[in-house]
């Protein structure tokens, strides 16, 4: 069945460091891929999405490229801020039902 | 444009009780999906409602049930609560259903604690 695998956290970085959070998926066909962010005590916010191979989603300095050949959708940011501290979830959208299948989440901690 | 809202924000129940959680979808959206997020885990799909009909269900027992109303708001009902039902319950709304691949927008969630 469809699944998403994320790197385990926490990821601890200093402000202005480069961020990569790895995400790989298993799916039939070519589902849409998403990154959601969850700040402490809050629900999920859509960070970015990509709907087909080689698409690049971007928002607030974050980027991720839909790589069909490696079944990956890694999240990157060139210079993180303390305010980026949160839990990041990679997800895919099941093609037949639209249900989202999430990874287990990666906690990012950014220190000044 | 109003976002997704959920009520209540927090709830404490005891084992065996029943609970109803509510969700108002984003303006213009006709599909509501419910997810359960246990502590430290990613959200798990419970079910989806599209135009008042259940449109897909995850691996949850029948004591988890739902409704969608003509205004597209929705309820999640859980009977015979168990300790493991303690979680954050998230509602997400979207436009379209099935293979539409539309983006789902989440509410802030209801945190349920079962004692």
PDB file of C-alpha atoms in Angstrom, chain A residues 33-73:
ATOM      1  CA  UNK A  33       2.858  15.354  -2.495  1.00  0.00           C
ATOM      2  CA  UNK A  34       2.682  17.795   0.382  1.00  0.00           C
ATOM      3  CA  UNK A  35       4.634  19.241   3.263  1.00  0.00           C
ATOM      4  CA  UNK A  36       2.602  20.361   6.264  1.00  0.00           C
ATOM      5  CA  UNK A  37       3.956  22.163   9.337  1.00  0.00           C
ATOM      6  CA  UNK A  38       2.629  21.939  12.878  1.00  0.00           C
ATOM      7  CA  UNK A  39       3.585  24.588  15.420  1.00  0.00           C
ATOM      8  CA  UNK A  40       3.305  23.714  19.129  1.00  0.00           C
ATOM      9  CA  UNK A  41      -0.281  23.294  20.230  1.00  0.00           C
ATOM     10  CA  UNK A  42      -1.712  23.951  16.777  1.00  0.00           C
ATOM     11  CA  UNK A  43      -3.195  22.077  13.825  1.00  0.00           C
ATOM     12  CA  UNK A  44      -1.508  21.469  10.489  1.00  0.00           C
ATOM     13  CA  UNK A  45      -0.699  24.229   8.030  1.00  0.00           C
ATOM     14  CA  UNK A  46       0.020  23.532   4.383  1.00  0.00           C
ATOM     15  CA  UNK A  47       3.603  24.570   3.652  1.00  0.00           C
ATOM     16  CA  UNK A  48       3.922  23.538  -0.005  1.00  0.00           C
ATOM     17  CA  UNK A  49       2.762  20.999  -2.560  1.00  0.00           C
ATOM     18  CA  UNK A  50       3.686  19.435  -5.895  1.00  0.00           C
ATOM     19  CA  UNK A  51       1.272  17.599  -8.142  1.00  0.00           C
ATOM     20  CA  UNK A  52       3.461  15.952 -10.778  1.00  0.00           C
ATOM     21  CA  UNK A  53       6.978  14.735 -11.424  1.00  0.00           C
ATOM     22  CA  UNK A  54       9.699  17.422 -11.490  1.00  0.00           C
ATOM     23  CA  UNK A  55       7.333  20.026 -10.004  1.00  0.00           C
ATOM     24  CA  UNK A  56       8.945  22.217  -7.367  1.00  0.00           C
ATOM     25  CA  UNK A  57       6.778  23.482  -4.526  1.00  0.00           C
ATOM     26  CA  UNK A  58       7.984  26.536  -2.627  1.00  0.00           C
ATOM     27  CA  UNK A  59       6.795  28.817   0.156  1.00  0.00           C
ATOM     28  CA  UNK A  60       8.424  31.031   2.817  1.00  0.00           C
ATOM     29  CA  UNK A  61      11.916  30.050   1.642  1.00  0.00           C
ATOM     30  CA  UNK A  62      11.178  26.313   1.795  1.00  0.00           C
ATOM     31  CA  UNK A  63      11.402  24.174  -1.338  1.00  0.00           C
ATOM     32  CA  UNK A  64      10.778  20.561  -2.319  1.00  0.00           C
ATOM     33  CA  UNK A  65      11.006  18.857  -5.714  1.00  0.00           C
ATOM     34  CA  UNK A  66       8.883  15.866  -6.753  1.00  0.00           C
ATOM     35  CA  UNK A  67      11.444  13.261  -7.839  1.00  0.00           C
ATOM     36  CA  UNK A  68       9.779  10.309  -9.537  1.00  0.00           C
ATOM     37  CA  UNK A  69      13.014   8.419 -10.191  1.00  0.00           C
ATOM     38  CA  UNK A  70      13.994   8.376  -6.502  1.00  0.00           C
ATOM     39  CA  UNK A  71      10.394   8.559  -5.146  1.00  0.00           C
ATOM     40  CA  UNK A  72      11.461  11.438  -2.950  1.00  0.00           C
ATOM     41  CA  UNK A  73      10.198  14.873  -1.899  1.00  0.00           C
TER      42      UNK A  73
END
